[in-house]
mmCIF file of C-alpha atoms in Angstrom:
data_model
loop_
_atom_site.group_PDB
_atom_site.id
_atom_site.type_symbol
_atom_site.label_atom_id
_atom_site.label_comp_id
_atom_site.label_asym_id
_atom_site.label_seq_id
_atom_site.Cartn_x
_atom_site.Cartn_y
_atom_site.Cartn_z
ATOM 1 C CA MET A 1 0.000 0.000 0.000
ATOM 2 C CA LYS A 2 1.357 3.398 -0.943
ATOM 3 C CA THR A 3 2.341 5.668 1.908
ATOM 4 C CA THR A 4 -0.280 8.325 2.643
ATOM 5 C CA ARG A 5 0.720 11.679 1.219
ATOM 6 C CA SER A 6 0.467 14.859 3.188
ATOM 7 C CA PRO A 7 -1.645 17.521 1.439
ATOM 8 C CA ARG A 8 0.250 20.282 3.188
ATOM 9 C CA THR A 9 3.139 22.173 1.650
ATOM 10 C CA SER A 10 6.269 22.030 3.772
ATOM 11 C CA LEU A 11 8.393 25.090 4.532
ATOM 12 C CA SER A 12 11.147 23.709 2.293
ATOM 13 C CA GLU A 13 8.698 23.333 -0.580
ATOM 14 C CA ALA A 14 7.441 26.881 -0.090
ATOM 15 C CA LEU A 15 10.973 28.300 -0.017
ATOM 16 C CA ALA A 16 11.853 26.425 -3.212
ATOM 17 C CA HIS A 17 9.477 28.715 -5.134
ATOM 18 C CA ILE A 18 11.614 31.778 -4.324
ATOM 19 C CA ALA A 19 14.004 32.527 -7.229
ATOM 20 C CA PRO A 20 14.621 28.812 -7.900
ATOM 21 C CA LYS A 21 16.539 29.175 -11.170
ATOM 22 C CA ALA A 22 18.860 31.858 -9.816
ATOM 23 C CA ILE A 23 19.597 29.852 -6.674
ATOM 24 C CA ALA A 24 20.176 26.621 -8.597
ATOM 25 C CA THR A 25 22.543 28.365 -11.012
ATOM 26 C CA ALA A 26 24.468 29.973 -8.141
ATOM 27 C CA LEU A 27 24.763 26.576 -6.445
ATOM 28 C CA GLN A 28 26.158 25.053 -9.634
ATOM 29 C CA ARG A 29 28.775 27.765 -9.970
ATOM 30 C CA LYS A 30 29.796 27.541 -6.330
ATOM 31 C CA LEU A 31 30.294 23.769 -6.532
ATOM 32 C CA GLY A 32 31.920 23.775 -9.961
ATOM 33 C CA PHE A 33 29.233 21.984 -11.972
ATOM 34 C CA GLY A 34 27.518 23.032 -15.173
ATOM 35 C CA ASN A 35 26.730 22.211 -18.782
ATOM 36 C CA SER A 36 29.203 21.984 -21.627
ATOM 37 C CA PHE A 37 29.483 20.428 -25.059
ATOM 38 C CA THR A 38 33.237 20.215 -24.443
ATOM 39 C CA PRO A 39 34.454 17.217 -22.414
ATOM 40 C CA ALA A 40 36.287 17.652 -19.137
ATOM 41 C CA GLY A 41 39.404 16.044 -20.615
ATOM 42 C CA GLU A 42 40.724 14.452 -23.773
ATOM 43 C CA ARG A 43 38.064 12.400 -25.537
ATOM 44 C CA GLY A 44 38.616 8.679 -25.164
ATOM 45 C CA ARG A 45 41.658 9.042 -22.929
ATOM 46 C CA GLN A 46 42.761 5.671 -21.534
ATOM 47 C CA GLN A 47 44.285 5.445 -18.079
ATOM 48 C CA ARG A 48 44.886 2.650 -15.588
ATOM 49 C CA THR A 49 43.291 3.203 -12.198
ATOM 50 C CA ARG A 50 45.164 2.436 -9.006
ATOM 51 C CA TYR A 51 42.937 -0.620 -8.543
ATOM 52 C CA GLY A 52 43.871 -2.137 -11.907
ATOM 53 C CA ALA A 53 40.923 -1.204 -14.110
ATOM 54 C CA LEU A 54 41.211 0.610 -17.416
ATOM 55 C CA ARG A 55 39.303 3.899 -17.432
ATOM 56 C CA ILE A 56 38.287 5.247 -20.840
ATOM 57 C CA SER A 57 37.157 8.814 -20.219
ATOM 58 C CA ASP A 58 34.852 11.240 -21.998
ATOM 59 C CA VAL A 59 33.441 8.964 -24.660
ATOM 60 C CA ALA A 60 30.828 10.936 -26.612
ATOM 61 C CA TYR A 61 27.488 9.133 -26.831
ATOM 62 C CA GLY A 62 25.464 11.976 -28.373
ATOM 63 C CA SER A 63 25.639 15.544 -29.618
ATOM 64 C CA ARG A 64 22.157 17.044 -29.078
ATOM 65 C CA PHE A 65 22.663 17.996 -25.432
ATOM 66 C CA PRO A 66 25.600 19.090 -23.240
ATOM 67 C CA ASN A 67 27.391 16.676 -20.909
ATOM 68 C CA SER A 68 26.694 13.825 -23.353
ATOM 69 C CA TYR A 69 29.780 11.881 -22.343
ATOM 70 C CA LEU A 70 30.357 8.653 -20.485
ATOM 71 C CA ASP A 71 33.285 6.949 -18.786
ATOM 72 C CA VAL A 72 33.963 3.232 -19.163
ATOM 73 C CA TYR A 73 35.766 1.208 -16.478
ATOM 74 C CA VAL A 74 37.059 -2.120 -17.785
ATOM 75 C CA THR A 75 37.756 -4.944 -15.335
ATOM 76 C CA ASP A 76 41.411 -6.069 -15.357
ATOM 77 C CA ALA A 77 41.994 -3.604 -18.230
ATOM 78 C CA ASP A 78 40.856 -6.399 -20.562
ATOM 79 C CA THR A 79 38.584 -5.290 -23.409
ATOM 80 C CA THR A 80 38.855 -8.686 -25.157
ATOM 81 C CA THR A 81 36.530 -10.323 -22.627
ATOM 82 C CA VAL A 82 32.857 -9.460 -22.962
ATOM 83 C CA ARG A 83 31.460 -8.864 -19.488
ATOM 84 C CA PRO A 84 28.156 -7.929 -17.892
ATOM 85 C CA THR A 85 27.967 -4.198 -17.411
ATOM 86 C CA TYR A 86 26.796 -1.896 -14.631
ATOM 87 C CA VAL A 87 25.544 1.384 -16.130
ATOM 88 C CA PHE A 88 25.436 4.083 -13.449
ATOM 89 C CA VAL A 89 23.579 7.431 -13.452
ATOM 90 C CA HIS A 90 24.735 9.971 -10.855
ATOM 91 C CA GLY A 91 22.620 12.053 -8.504
ATOM 92 C CA GLY A 92 22.735 15.682 -7.426
ATOM 93 C CA GLY A 93 19.121 16.797 -7.520
ATOM 94 C CA PHE A 94 19.196 17.242 -11.321
ATOM 95 C CA ILE A 95 21.209 20.425 -10.611
ATOM 96 C CA ILE A 96 24.727 19.327 -9.666
ATOM 97 C CA GLY A 97 26.878 16.230 -10.074
ATOM 98 C CA SER A 98 28.827 14.581 -12.864
ATOM 99 C CA LYS A 99 29.745 11.151 -14.164
ATOM 100 C CA ALA A 100 32.799 11.234 -11.885
ATOM 101 C CA SER A 101 30.645 11.689 -8.778
ATOM 102 C CA GLY A 102 27.899 9.852 -6.970
ATOM 103 C CA ASP A 103 25.439 12.267 -5.369
ATOM 104 C CA PRO A 104 27.056 15.549 -4.235
ATOM 105 C CA SER A 105 23.808 16.663 -2.600
ATOM 106 C CA ALA A 106 24.205 13.872 -0.043
ATOM 107 C CA GLY A 107 27.069 15.709 1.636
ATOM 108 C CA PRO A 108 30.616 14.365 2.165
ATOM 109 C CA VAL A 109 31.280 11.567 -0.289
ATOM 110 C CA GLY A 110 34.012 9.134 -1.078
ATOM 111 C CA ASP A 111 35.847 8.680 -4.334
ATOM 112 C CA PHE A 112 33.862 7.235 -7.254
ATOM 113 C CA GLU A 113 35.903 4.124 -6.512
ATOM 114 C CA VAL A 114 33.479 3.392 -3.635
ATOM 115 C CA ILE A 115 30.688 2.958 -6.180
ATOM 116 C CA CYS A 116 32.721 1.470 -8.997
ATOM 117 C CA ARG A 117 35.232 -0.927 -7.488
ATOM 118 C CA PRO A 118 32.848 -3.470 -5.886
ATOM 119 C CA MET A 119 31.239 -4.004 -9.280
ATOM 120 C CA LEU A 120 34.601 -4.395 -11.004
ATOM 121 C CA ASP A 121 35.672 -6.874 -8.332
ATOM 122 C CA ALA A 122 32.456 -8.817 -9.019
ATOM 123 C CA GLY A 123 33.387 -9.171 -12.692
ATOM 124 C CA PHE A 124 31.321 -6.375 -14.205
ATOM 125 C CA ASN A 125 32.483 -3.558 -16.416
ATOM 126 C CA VAL A 126 31.141 -0.159 -15.310
ATOM 127 C CA VAL A 127 29.815 2.749 -17.362
ATOM 128 C CA SER A 128 29.101 6.124 -15.748
ATOM 129 C CA VAL A 129 26.807 8.399 -17.757
ATOM 130 C CA GLY A 130 26.801 12.198 -17.730
ATOM 131 C CA TYR A 131 23.716 14.264 -18.497
ATOM 132 C CA ALA A 132 22.648 17.902 -18.813
ATOM 133 C CA LEU A 133 21.735 19.756 -15.634
ATOM 134 C CA ALA A 134 18.733 21.885 -14.714
ATOM 135 C CA PRO A 135 17.668 24.650 -14.752
ATOM 136 C CA GLU A 136 19.222 25.142 -18.193
ATOM 137 C CA HIS A 137 18.058 21.709 -19.320
ATOM 138 C CA CYS A 138 14.909 20.381 -17.696
ATOM 139 C CA TYR A 139 12.679 17.318 -17.831
ATOM 140 C CA PRO A 140 12.782 15.064 -19.791
ATOM 141 C CA THR A 141 16.250 15.850 -21.200
ATOM 142 C CA PRO A 142 18.234 13.431 -18.947
ATOM 143 C CA VAL A 143 15.804 10.609 -19.797
ATOM 144 C CA LEU A 144 16.363 11.287 -23.495
ATOM 145 C CA GLN A 145 20.114 11.296 -22.889
ATOM 146 C CA LEU A 146 20.009 7.963 -21.100
ATOM 147 C CA SER A 147 18.192 6.593 -24.150
ATOM 148 C CA GLU A 148 20.989 7.973 -26.333
ATOM 149 C CA ALA A 149 23.669 6.476 -24.082
ATOM 150 C CA VAL A 150 22.037 3.041 -24.086
ATOM 151 C CA SER A 151 21.640 3.178 -27.877
ATOM 152 C CA PHE A 152 25.320 4.074 -28.208
ATOM 153 C CA LEU A 153 26.355 1.176 -25.971
ATOM 154 C CA GLN A 154 24.196 -1.213 -27.986
ATOM 155 C CA ARG A 155 26.040 -0.108 -31.150
ATOM 156 C CA GLU A 156 29.565 0.371 -29.860
ATOM 157 C CA GLY A 157 29.810 -1.428 -26.522
ATOM 158 C CA GLY A 158 31.549 -4.480 -27.941
ATOM 159 C CA ALA A 159 34.713 -2.438 -28.472
ATOM 160 C CA TYR A 160 34.902 -1.950 -24.697
ATOM 161 C CA GLY A 161 34.050 -5.514 -23.698
ATOM 162 C CA ILE A 162 30.461 -4.561 -22.833
ATOM 163 C CA ASP A 163 27.746 -7.197 -23.099
ATOM 164 C CA MET A 164 24.439 -5.357 -23.472
ATOM 165 C CA SER A 165 22.515 -8.605 -23.116
ATOM 166 C CA ARG A 166 23.670 -8.622 -19.491
ATOM 167 C CA VAL A 167 23.304 -5.019 -18.396
ATOM 168 C CA VAL A 168 22.309 -3.543 -15.047
ATOM 169 C CA LEU A 169 20.973 0.014 -14.925
ATOM 170 C CA ALA A 170 21.695 1.796 -11.641
ATOM 171 C CA GLY A 171 20.971 5.273 -10.348
ATOM 172 C CA ILE A 172 21.404 7.143 -7.098
ATOM 173 C CA SER A 173 18.972 9.836 -5.872
ATOM 174 C CA ALA A 174 17.973 11.929 -8.917
ATOM 175 C CA GLY A 175 19.783 9.372 -11.057
ATOM 176 C CA GLY A 176 17.470 6.739 -9.613
ATOM 177 C CA GLN A 177 14.436 8.690 -10.808
ATOM 178 C CA ILE A 178 15.959 9.008 -14.285
ATOM 179 C CA VAL A 179 16.750 5.288 -14.430
ATOM 180 C CA GLY A 180 13.357 4.271 -13.051
ATOM 181 C CA GLN A 181 11.475 6.367 -15.581
ATOM 182 C CA PHE A 182 13.657 5.121 -18.436
ATOM 183 C CA VAL A 183 12.961 1.517 -17.426
ATOM 184 C CA ASN A 184 9.223 2.207 -17.301
ATOM 185 C CA ILE A 185 9.425 3.507 -20.870
ATOM 186 C CA GLU A 186 11.257 0.333 -21.897
ATOM 187 C CA THR A 187 8.911 -2.091 -20.133
ATOM 188 C CA ASN A 188 5.472 -0.439 -20.121
ATOM 189 C CA SER A 189 4.355 0.217 -23.698
ATOM 190 C CA GLY A 190 1.186 2.014 -22.641
ATOM 191 C CA TYR A 191 3.175 4.429 -20.493
ATOM 192 C CA ALA A 192 5.704 5.041 -23.272
ATOM 193 C CA ARG A 193 2.907 5.876 -25.716
ATOM 194 C CA ALA A 194 1.158 8.120 -23.205
ATOM 195 C CA ILE A 195 4.209 10.320 -22.645
ATOM 196 C CA GLY A 196 5.423 10.146 -26.245
ATOM 197 C CA LEU A 197 8.862 8.614 -25.666
ATOM 198 C CA GLU A 198 10.116 5.610 -27.618
ATOM 199 C CA PRO A 199 11.808 2.512 -26.144
ATOM 200 C CA VAL A 200 15.327 1.936 -27.483
ATOM 201 C CA MET A 201 16.551 -1.325 -25.969
ATOM 202 C CA THR A 202 16.797 -4.336 -28.248
ATOM 203 C CA GLY A 203 16.980 -6.810 -25.358
ATOM 204 C CA THR A 204 15.964 -7.135 -21.736
ATOM 205 C CA LEU A 205 17.686 -5.719 -18.683
ATOM 206 C CA LEU A 206 19.438 -8.076 -16.312
ATOM 207 C CA ALA A 207 18.440 -5.948 -13.308
ATOM 208 C CA VAL A 208 17.904 -2.448 -11.937
ATOM 209 C CA VAL A 209 19.533 -0.851 -8.865
ATOM 210 C CA LEU A 210 17.836 2.158 -7.252
ATOM 211 C CA ASP A 211 19.828 3.798 -4.438
ATOM 212 C CA SER A 212 18.182 6.522 -2.306
ATOM 213 C CA ALA A 213 16.030 7.127 -5.357
ATOM 214 C CA ALA A 214 13.443 9.889 -5.666
ATOM 215 C CA LEU A 215 10.713 7.564 -6.913
ATOM 216 C CA ASP A 216 7.676 9.747 -6.168
ATOM 217 C CA VAL A 217 8.632 13.331 -6.959
ATOM 218 C CA GLU A 218 5.434 14.699 -5.409
ATOM 219 C CA ARG A 219 6.958 13.753 -2.028
ATOM 220 C CA ILE A 220 10.531 14.729 -2.825
ATOM 221 C CA GLY A 221 10.465 17.777 -0.528
ATOM 222 C CA ARG A 222 9.252 15.700 2.418
ATOM 223 C CA PRO A 223 11.906 13.036 3.081
ATOM 224 C CA GLN A 224 11.710 10.781 6.120
ATOM 225 C CA ALA A 225 13.532 12.081 9.217
ATOM 226 C CA PRO A 226 13.960 15.325 7.292
ATOM 227 C CA ALA A 227 17.024 17.528 7.519
ATOM 228 C CA PRO A 228 16.282 21.159 6.570
ATOM 229 C CA ARG A 229 19.182 21.414 4.124
ATOM 230 C CA GLN A 230 18.307 18.282 2.209
ATOM 231 C CA SER A 231 14.572 18.907 2.279
ATOM 232 C CA TYR A 232 15.133 22.296 0.675
ATOM 233 C CA LEU A 233 17.558 20.936 -1.947
ATOM 234 C CA PHE A 234 15.119 18.184 -2.897
ATOM 235 C CA ALA A 235 12.247 20.662 -3.207
ATOM 236 C CA LEU A 236 14.444 23.013 -5.236
ATOM 237 C CA ALA A 237 15.427 20.105 -7.481
ATOM 238 C CA ARG A 238 11.809 19.325 -8.275
ATOM 239 C CA ARG A 239 10.977 22.968 -8.910
ATOM 240 C CA VAL A 240 13.773 23.606 -11.424
ATOM 241 C CA TYR A 241 13.703 20.193 -13.128
ATOM 242 C CA LEU A 242 9.985 19.400 -13.289
ATOM 243 C CA GLY A 243 8.323 22.742 -12.679
ATOM 244 C CA SER A 244 5.220 23.150 -10.541
ATOM 245 C CA ARG A 245 2.570 21.249 -12.540
ATOM 246 C CA ARG A 246 1.299 18.201 -10.671
ATOM 247 C CA ALA A 247 0.451 16.486 -13.956
ATOM 248 C CA VAL A 248 4.163 16.468 -14.800
ATOM 249 C CA TRP A 249 5.044 15.175 -11.327
ATOM 250 C CA ALA A 250 2.552 12.348 -11.815
ATOM 251 C CA GLU A 251 4.063 11.521 -15.209
ATOM 252 C CA ALA A 252 7.535 11.259 -13.644
ATOM 253 C CA ASP A 253 6.347 9.058 -10.739
ATOM 254 C CA VAL A 254 8.309 5.812 -11.060
ATOM 255 C CA THR A 255 6.254 3.622 -8.715
ATOM 256 C CA ALA A 256 2.901 4.522 -10.259
ATOM 257 C CA HIS A 257 3.932 3.304 -13.708
ATOM 258 C CA VAL A 258 5.807 0.046 -13.082
ATOM 259 C CA SER A 259 4.379 -3.044 -14.754
ATOM 260 C CA ARG A 260 4.841 -6.782 -14.371
ATOM 261 C CA HIS A 261 7.584 -6.520 -17.011
ATOM 262 C CA PHE A 262 9.806 -4.380 -14.768
ATOM 263 C CA PRO A 263 13.220 -6.080 -14.356
ATOM 264 C CA PRO A 264 14.524 -7.632 -11.117
ATOM 265 C CA THR A 265 15.249 -4.709 -8.808
ATOM 266 C CA PHE A 266 17.567 -4.026 -5.874
ATOM 267 C CA LEU A 267 16.367 -1.122 -3.700
ATOM 268 C CA ALA A 268 18.387 0.556 -0.958
ATOM 269 C CA ASP A 269 18.201 3.663 1.205
ATOM 270 C CA GLY A 270 19.103 5.134 4.568
ATOM 271 C CA ASN A 271 16.772 6.327 7.303
ATOM 272 C CA ALA A 272 17.583 10.046 7.626
ATOM 273 C CA GLY A 273 16.882 12.851 5.175
ATOM 274 C CA SER A 274 15.992 10.368 2.459
ATOM 275 C CA PHE A 275 13.257 8.251 0.886
ATOM 276 C CA PRO A 276 13.010 4.820 2.567
ATOM 277 C CA ASP A 277 9.217 5.183 2.552
ATOM 278 C CA GLN A 278 9.309 5.500 -1.225
ATOM 279 C CA ALA A 279 11.595 2.462 -1.501
ATOM 280 C CA ARG A 280 9.128 0.455 0.600
ATOM 281 C CA ASP A 281 6.260 1.579 -1.619
ATOM 282 C CA LEU A 282 8.032 0.365 -4.754
ATOM 283 C CA HIS A 283 9.059 -2.870 -3.004
ATOM 284 C CA GLU A 284 5.416 -3.578 -2.145
ATOM 285 C CA ARG A 285 4.242 -2.619 -5.623
ATOM 286 C CA LEU A 286 6.759 -4.975 -7.254
ATOM 287 C CA ASN A 287 5.798 -7.757 -4.863
ATOM 288 C CA GLY A 288 2.183 -7.294 -5.901
ATOM 289 C CA LEU A 289 3.212 -7.620 -9.548
ATOM 290 C CA ASP A 290 5.328 -10.710 -8.771
ATOM 291 C CA VAL A 291 8.519 -8.921 -9.866
ATOM 292 C CA CYS A 292 11.726 -10.199 -8.261
ATOM 293 C CA ASN A 293 13.134 -7.530 -5.962
ATOM 294 C CA GLU A 294 15.069 -6.982 -2.743
ATOM 295 C CA LEU A 295 14.808 -4.074 -0.312
ATOM 296 C CA HIS A 296 17.919 -3.189 1.692
ATOM 297 C CA LEU A 297 17.367 -0.753 4.579
ATOM 298 C CA PRO A 298 20.280 -0.981 7.043
ATOM 299 C CA GLN A 299 19.317 -1.873 10.584
ATOM 300 C CA ALA A 300 21.229 0.771 12.514
ATOM 301 C CA GLN A 301 20.607 2.576 15.796
ATOM 302 C CA GLY A 302 21.776 5.951 14.527
ATOM 303 C CA PRO A 303 21.023 7.932 11.380
ATOM 304 C CA VAL A 304 21.926 6.427 8.001
ATOM 305 C CA GLU A 305 22.079 9.305 5.557
ATOM 306 C CA HIS A 306 20.770 9.758 2.039
ATOM 307 C CA GLY A 307 23.258 8.191 -0.376
ATOM 308 C CA PHE A 308 25.136 6.376 2.415
ATOM 309 C CA MET A 309 26.347 3.744 -0.071
ATOM 310 C CA GLN A 310 28.761 6.176 -1.741
ATOM 311 C CA SER A 311 30.926 6.676 1.373
ATOM 312 C CA PRO A 312 33.219 4.013 2.872
ATOM 313 C CA SER A 313 31.738 2.353 5.967
ATOM 314 C CA PRO A 314 30.758 -1.076 7.323
ATOM 315 C CA LEU A 315 27.182 -0.297 6.249
ATOM 316 C CA THR A 316 28.407 0.333 2.701
ATOM 317 C CA ASP A 317 30.328 -2.949 2.766
ATOM 318 C CA GLU A 318 27.155 -4.767 3.828
ATOM 319 C CA TYR A 319 25.169 -3.007 1.106
ATOM 320 C CA ASN A 320 27.694 -4.004 -1.569
ATOM 321 C CA GLN A 321 27.730 -7.620 -0.425
ATOM 322 C CA GLN A 322 23.945 -7.867 -0.662
ATOM 323 C CA LYS A 323 23.780 -6.027 -3.981
ATOM 324 C CA VAL A 324 26.471 -8.151 -5.598
ATOM 325 C CA ARG A 325 24.820 -11.316 -4.307
ATOM 326 C CA PHE A 326 21.485 -10.219 -5.793
ATOM 327 C CA LEU A 327 23.018 -9.331 -9.170
ATOM 328 C CA THR A 328 25.191 -12.436 -9.320
ATOM 329 C CA ALA A 329 22.092 -14.561 -8.821
ATOM 330 C CA ARG A 330 20.574 -12.916 -11.899
ATOM 331 C CA LEU A 331 23.671 -14.017 -13.837
ATOM 332 C CA SER A 332 23.354 -17.647 -12.781
ATOM 333 C CA THR A 333 22.132 -18.736 -16.200
ATOM 334 C CA ASN A 334 24.580 -16.517 -18.104
ATOM 335 C CA PRO A 335 28.143 -16.800 -16.716
ATOM 336 C CA VAL A 336 30.473 -13.820 -16.352
ATOM 337 C CA GLY A 337 33.364 -13.360 -18.753
ATOM 338 C CA THR A 338 32.345 -14.740 -22.142
ATOM 339 C CA GLU A 339 35.157 -14.523 -24.660
ATOM 340 C CA LYS A 340 34.570 -12.634 -27.886
ATOM 341 C CA GLU A 341 34.112 -14.810 -30.962
#
């Protein structure tokens, strides 16, 4: 059963209507994020990471929108072995963040290695996708860009050892909303027709991972155990990305539009300043549709923050163990590391 929504507007939601575009733009500049058609570095630069992977940076996947670049991390620096692939979409409230980060709006974060390395160690290649930021580029631009990135990987992924028949789509926070909506377009034909966006995948997804995801944007400004800073940032994110029309919020609601064709899903969140109630709602909805899924909410005495899984900690280690176990089980009929023909 879906959590009851409060009809009242919170203080954070009210404040988010005051000069939202100007504030979002100032926040971007202060934190060093923005939109550009020029990559951060040399296109296609190859570099070994300190943990042995090959990183191929700033690969262009499209040209219509800024930030249309992705980074590929290749396990053991071996592009001759076709591996299952973990495609990651960063967070940052649709306003900040990049493919080299997790979710900057969650506060202090670790290196991208915290997100990437456990998947490499499990035998996956990793792709991190950049996308254009609001308020300059609003809904549904990032969803369109994820479609472009997936289409590019379907065409060109073999050159990087990417097996798109065994792909996991993952997103954190705002990235989780983008991923969830993209997957609904791919798996719910009625929804795709209703919003006028075309599916692009030629196969099925191995699984989906949604970390601290904003699944119901109507409630985004009212997280559980709210912290004023995060509540305001979430409300600001909705205002500049989706606007103020409830019909658009309803269209972007991930949970409301899942179908029985939704892929196996791993859900995780903390308990403070985040959306565990929304994760539970999706968990229950998927159970009702008989869709394989697992909900991971750490059992901790103290606060577990939004996006906890991007910072090193015993709780993050536990999260990674459970996630890898869930994803590995999905691979049981399709072994890791198939050699190219």
